[in-house]
Short mmCIF file of C-alpha atoms in Angstrom, two decimals:
data_model
loop_
_atom_site.label_atom_id
_atom_site.label_comp_id
_atom_site.label_asym_id
_atom_site.label_seq_id
_atom_site.Cartn_x
_atom_site.Cartn_y
_atom_site.Cartn_z
CA ALA A 48 0.00 0.00 0.00
CA GLN A 49 1.10 3.55 -0.63
CA SER A 50 2.46 5.38 2.37
CA VAL A 51 4.33 8.46 3.44
CA SER A 52 6.91 8.26 6.21
CA GLN A 53 8.13 11.09 8.34
CA HIS A 54 10.69 9.60 10.64
CA ASN A 55 11.16 12.58 12.93
CA HIS A 56 8.18 12.95 15.21
CA HIS A 57 9.50 15.85 17.22
CA VAL A 58 12.46 18.05 16.38
CA ILE A 59 13.83 20.67 18.75
CA LEU A 60 16.23 23.30 17.45
CA SER A 61 17.65 26.61 18.54
CA GLU A 62 17.06 29.74 16.49
CA ALA A 63 19.42 30.10 13.50
CA ALA A 64 20.03 26.36 13.33
CA SER A 65 19.57 24.61 10.01
CA LEU A 66 16.59 22.36 9.50
CA GLU A 67 16.02 19.24 7.49
CA LEU A 68 12.86 17.17 7.89
CA GLY A 69 12.79 13.83 6.19
CA CYS A 70 9.95 12.50 4.03
CA ASN A 71 9.88 9.25 2.11
CA TYR A 72 7.03 7.82 0.12
CA SER A 73 6.28 4.43 -1.31
CA TYR A 74 4.80 4.60 -4.78
CA GLY A 75 6.48 3.73 -8.04
CA GLY A 76 4.53 5.93 -10.39
CA THR A 77 4.22 9.64 -11.03
CA VAL A 78 3.52 11.61 -7.90
CA ASN A 79 3.02 15.16 -6.83
CA LEU A 80 4.50 16.12 -3.51
CA PHE A 81 3.56 18.66 -0.88
CA TRP A 82 4.60 20.02 2.45
CA TYR A 83 1.82 21.45 4.58
CA VAL A 84 2.34 23.38 7.80
CA GLN A 85 0.05 23.90 10.77
CA TYR A 86 1.05 26.77 13.03
CA PRO A 87 -0.40 26.69 16.56
CA GLY A 88 -4.07 27.57 16.43
CA GLN A 89 -4.11 28.05 12.68
CA HIS A 90 -5.35 26.22 9.59
CA LEU A 91 -3.30 23.62 7.84
CA GLN A 92 -1.76 25.47 4.91
CA LEU A 93 0.38 24.69 1.92
CA LEU A 94 4.09 25.37 2.39
CA LEU A 95 5.35 24.21 -0.99
CA LYS A 96 4.63 21.74 -3.77
CA TYR A 97 6.37 19.79 -6.48
CA PHE A 98 4.55 18.86 -9.67
CA SER A 99 7.30 18.61 -12.27
CA GLY A 100 10.47 20.31 -13.49
CA ASP A 101 13.24 21.52 -11.18
CA PRO A 102 13.35 19.04 -8.29
CA LEU A 103 14.43 21.80 -5.91
CA VAL A 104 11.35 23.81 -5.05
CA LYS A 105 11.05 26.98 -3.04
CA GLY A 106 8.17 27.68 -0.73
CA ILE A 107 7.04 30.41 1.59
CA LYS A 108 9.07 31.73 4.51
CA GLY A 109 12.42 30.57 3.18
CA PHE A 110 11.61 26.87 3.06
CA GLU A 111 12.70 24.63 0.23
CA ALA A 112 12.41 20.95 -0.57
CA GLU A 113 14.25 18.61 -2.89
CA PHE A 114 12.61 15.78 -4.76
CA ILE A 115 15.00 12.86 -5.23
CA LYS A 116 13.16 10.32 -7.33
CA SER A 117 15.72 7.56 -6.88
CA LYS A 118 15.38 7.82 -3.12
CA PHE A 119 11.61 8.36 -3.10
CA SER A 120 12.29 11.35 -0.89
CA PHE A 121 11.09 14.94 -0.56
CA ASN A 122 12.97 16.44 2.36
CA LEU A 123 12.16 19.89 3.68
CA ARG A 124 14.98 22.30 4.47
CA LYS A 125 15.56 25.74 5.84
CA PRO A 126 19.05 27.19 6.34
CA SER A 127 18.23 29.20 9.45
CA VAL A 128 15.08 28.65 11.48
CA GLN A 129 13.21 31.23 13.49
CA TRP A 130 11.08 30.93 16.58
CA SER A 131 8.03 31.60 14.39
CA ASP A 132 8.72 28.35 12.51
CA THR A 133 7.42 26.42 15.50
CA ALA A 134 4.63 24.33 13.99
CA GLU A 135 3.69 20.87 12.84
CA TYR A 136 4.84 19.91 9.35
CA PHE A 137 3.16 17.33 7.16
CA CYS A 138 4.55 15.76 4.03
CA ALA A 139 1.95 14.62 1.52
CA VAL A 140 1.83 12.70 -1.72
CA ASN A 141 -0.84 13.07 -4.36
CA LEU A 142 -1.50 9.85 -6.20
CA PRO A 143 -3.51 9.24 -9.35
CA TYR A 144 -6.84 7.92 -8.24
CA ARG A 145 -9.71 5.89 -9.50
CA SER A 146 -11.97 8.89 -9.88
CA SER A 147 -11.63 11.10 -12.92
CA SER A 148 -11.64 14.38 -11.08
CA ALA A 149 -10.62 13.74 -7.51
CA SER A 150 -7.38 12.32 -6.36
CA LYS A 151 -6.09 10.99 -3.13
CA ILE A 152 -3.59 12.76 -0.95
CA ILE A 153 -1.74 10.62 1.55
CA PHE A 154 -0.27 12.47 4.49
CA GLY A 155 2.63 11.54 6.68
CA SER A 156 2.17 11.41 10.42
CA GLY A 157 3.69 14.86 10.86
CA THR A 158 6.77 16.31 12.51
CA ARG A 159 6.43 18.70 15.37
CA LEU A 160 9.09 21.39 15.20
CA SER A 161 9.91 23.35 18.34
CA ILE A 162 12.29 26.29 18.10
CA ARG A 163 14.00 27.54 21.24
CA PRO A 164 14.38 31.34 21.24
CA SER B 83 -11.47 34.70 -2.97
CA GLN B 84 -12.38 31.26 -1.74
CA THR B 85 -13.03 30.53 1.90
CA ILE B 86 -13.91 27.43 3.82
CA HIS B 87 -15.87 27.36 7.05
CA GLN B 88 -16.21 24.58 9.57
CA TRP B 89 -18.31 24.47 12.67
CA PRO B 90 -18.41 23.98 15.48
CA ALA B 91 -14.80 24.54 16.44
CA THR B 92 -15.06 22.29 19.46
CA LEU B 93 -17.64 19.76 20.50
CA VAL B 94 -18.05 17.53 23.51
CA GLN B 95 -20.56 14.74 23.08
CA PRO B 96 -21.57 11.70 25.15
CA VAL B 97 -21.11 8.20 23.80
CA GLY B 98 -24.14 7.11 21.82
CA SER B 99 -25.22 10.61 20.85
CA PRO B 100 -25.56 11.74 17.23
CA LEU B 101 -23.08 13.95 15.42
CA SER B 102 -23.33 16.55 12.71
CA LEU B 103 -20.33 18.59 11.58
CA GLU B 104 -20.78 21.08 8.79
CA CYS B 105 -18.41 22.46 6.22
CA THR B 106 -19.16 25.08 3.60
CA VAL B 107 -17.03 26.58 0.86
CA GLU B 108 -17.50 29.99 -0.70
CA GLY B 109 -16.12 31.54 -3.84
CA THR B 110 -15.90 28.46 -6.05
CA SER B 111 -18.25 26.11 -7.87
CA ASN B 112 -18.38 22.33 -7.87
CA PRO B 113 -15.36 21.89 -5.63
CA ASN B 114 -14.06 18.51 -4.59
CA LEU B 115 -14.71 18.18 -0.87
CA TYR B 116 -12.95 16.05 1.71
CA TRP B 117 -13.27 15.03 5.34
CA TYR B 118 -10.12 14.06 7.25
CA ARG B 119 -9.49 12.95 10.79
CA GLN B 120 -6.27 13.97 12.46
CA ALA B 121 -5.29 11.77 15.37
CA ALA B 122 -2.39 12.71 17.59
CA GLY B 123 0.88 11.43 16.12
CA ARG B 124 -0.89 9.78 13.23
CA GLY B 125 -1.21 12.45 10.59
CA LEU B 126 -4.33 12.97 8.53
CA GLN B 127 -6.55 10.13 7.47
CA LEU B 128 -8.93 10.67 4.58
CA LEU B 129 -12.44 9.64 5.60
CA PHE B 130 -14.66 10.75 2.72
CA TYR B 131 -14.46 12.71 -0.47
CA SER B 132 -17.06 14.06 -2.86
CA VAL B 133 -16.82 15.20 -6.45
CA GLY B 134 -20.40 16.47 -6.68
CA ILE B 135 -23.80 16.78 -5.03
CA GLY B 136 -24.91 13.46 -3.63
CA GLN B 137 -21.66 11.75 -4.63
CA ILE B 138 -19.80 10.41 -1.63
CA SER B 139 -16.85 8.03 -1.54
CA SER B 140 -15.78 6.42 1.70
CA GLU B 141 -12.16 5.61 2.32
CA VAL B 142 -12.34 3.63 5.53
CA PRO B 143 -15.10 1.60 7.15
CA GLN B 144 -16.24 3.36 10.26
CA ASN B 145 -19.01 4.69 12.38
CA LEU B 146 -19.32 7.90 10.38
CA SER B 147 -21.12 8.95 7.22
CA ALA B 148 -20.97 11.99 4.95
CA SER B 149 -23.48 13.81 2.81
CA ARG B 150 -23.35 16.62 0.28
CA PRO B 151 -26.83 18.13 0.05
CA GLN B 152 -25.65 21.24 -1.78
CA ASP B 153 -22.77 22.04 -4.10
CA ARG B 154 -20.63 23.72 -1.46
CA GLN B 155 -21.85 21.97 1.67
CA PHE B 156 -20.34 18.83 3.15
CA ILE B 157 -21.66 17.23 6.32
CA LEU B 158 -20.06 14.59 8.52
CA SER B 159 -22.50 12.60 10.63
CA SER B 160 -22.91 9.75 13.01
CA LYS B 161 -26.02 8.19 14.47
CA LYS B 162 -24.23 6.97 17.61
CA LEU B 163 -20.82 8.21 18.59
CA LEU B 164 -18.15 5.90 19.95
CA LEU B 165 -15.26 6.83 22.22
CA SER B 166 -12.93 6.08 19.33
CA ASP B 167 -14.56 8.83 17.26
CA SER B 168 -12.77 11.47 19.33
CA GLY B 169 -10.31 13.45 17.29
CA PHE B 170 -9.71 16.50 15.18
CA TYR B 171 -11.79 16.61 12.01
CA LEU B 172 -10.73 18.68 9.05
CA CYS B 173 -12.70 19.60 5.98
CA ALA B 174 -10.86 20.48 2.78
CA TRP B 175 -11.69 21.52 -0.74
CA SER B 176 -9.91 21.53 -4.07
CA GLU B 177 -10.67 22.92 -7.48
CA PRO B 178 -12.55 20.58 -9.83
CA TYR B 179 -11.07 19.11 -12.96
CA GLN B 180 -7.47 19.95 -12.24
CA GLY B 181 -6.41 16.59 -13.44
CA ALA B 182 -6.04 13.66 -11.15
CA SER B 183 -2.56 14.49 -10.04
CA LYS B 184 -2.61 18.25 -9.49
CA ASN B 185 -4.79 18.53 -6.51
CA ILE B 186 -3.97 21.24 -4.02
CA GLN B 187 -6.26 21.03 -1.05
CA TYR B 188 -7.26 23.91 1.17
CA PHE B 189 -8.22 23.18 4.72
CA GLY B 190 -10.73 24.52 7.20
CA ALA B 191 -9.92 25.35 10.79
CA GLY B 192 -11.10 21.98 12.05
CA THR B 193 -13.44 20.67 14.72
CA ARG B 194 -12.07 19.10 17.88
CA LEU B 195 -14.50 16.38 18.94
CA SER B 196 -14.34 14.81 22.36
CA VAL B 197 -16.58 11.83 22.99
CA LEU B 198 -17.00 11.10 26.67
#
């Protein structure tokens, strides 16, 4: 069965540290990849997405992610985190689906990021 | 611009009571609609999705049901709640006919349900 794995459940960093959150998926076909973020008390929102083209994608707030097809990975990175990056981060994979106009997004279990000021 | 509303924000219900959570979308037509449950440490699990009025697809067998009585209204229901139904429920929408693999979903604020 298709799945998305986020191996880090809780990451604690100090401000200005570099961040990398791992995401691996299991599906051999064409996929679209997403990172969603949920700040405390706020909606789940899209951070960045990969559909095709350059495998290094830039998102909001200085985040980027790299799609490595051979490793089935889509890791999220940020060179220097801020206290305001404290949130829960979800990796997601969009698979082709049996319906003609709706498709299935599979989410990872999430990584809680805590930034120490 | 498009907006999505979910209510109530929090709900405490006794075991065996009925449930009705509502989600409405504004600013778009014929959206795809989704219900997810977010359990602590377990990510988001897709419960139902709908591509049109009266069209509901269920992803997992469970105690819940969904209905879409109007184009931009999606309702999650139960006749008798179980303790295991406690969780955080999220509604989401996406544009129609984007193609099966370009589906950006936009989420509501969620409903935290506690079944006691």
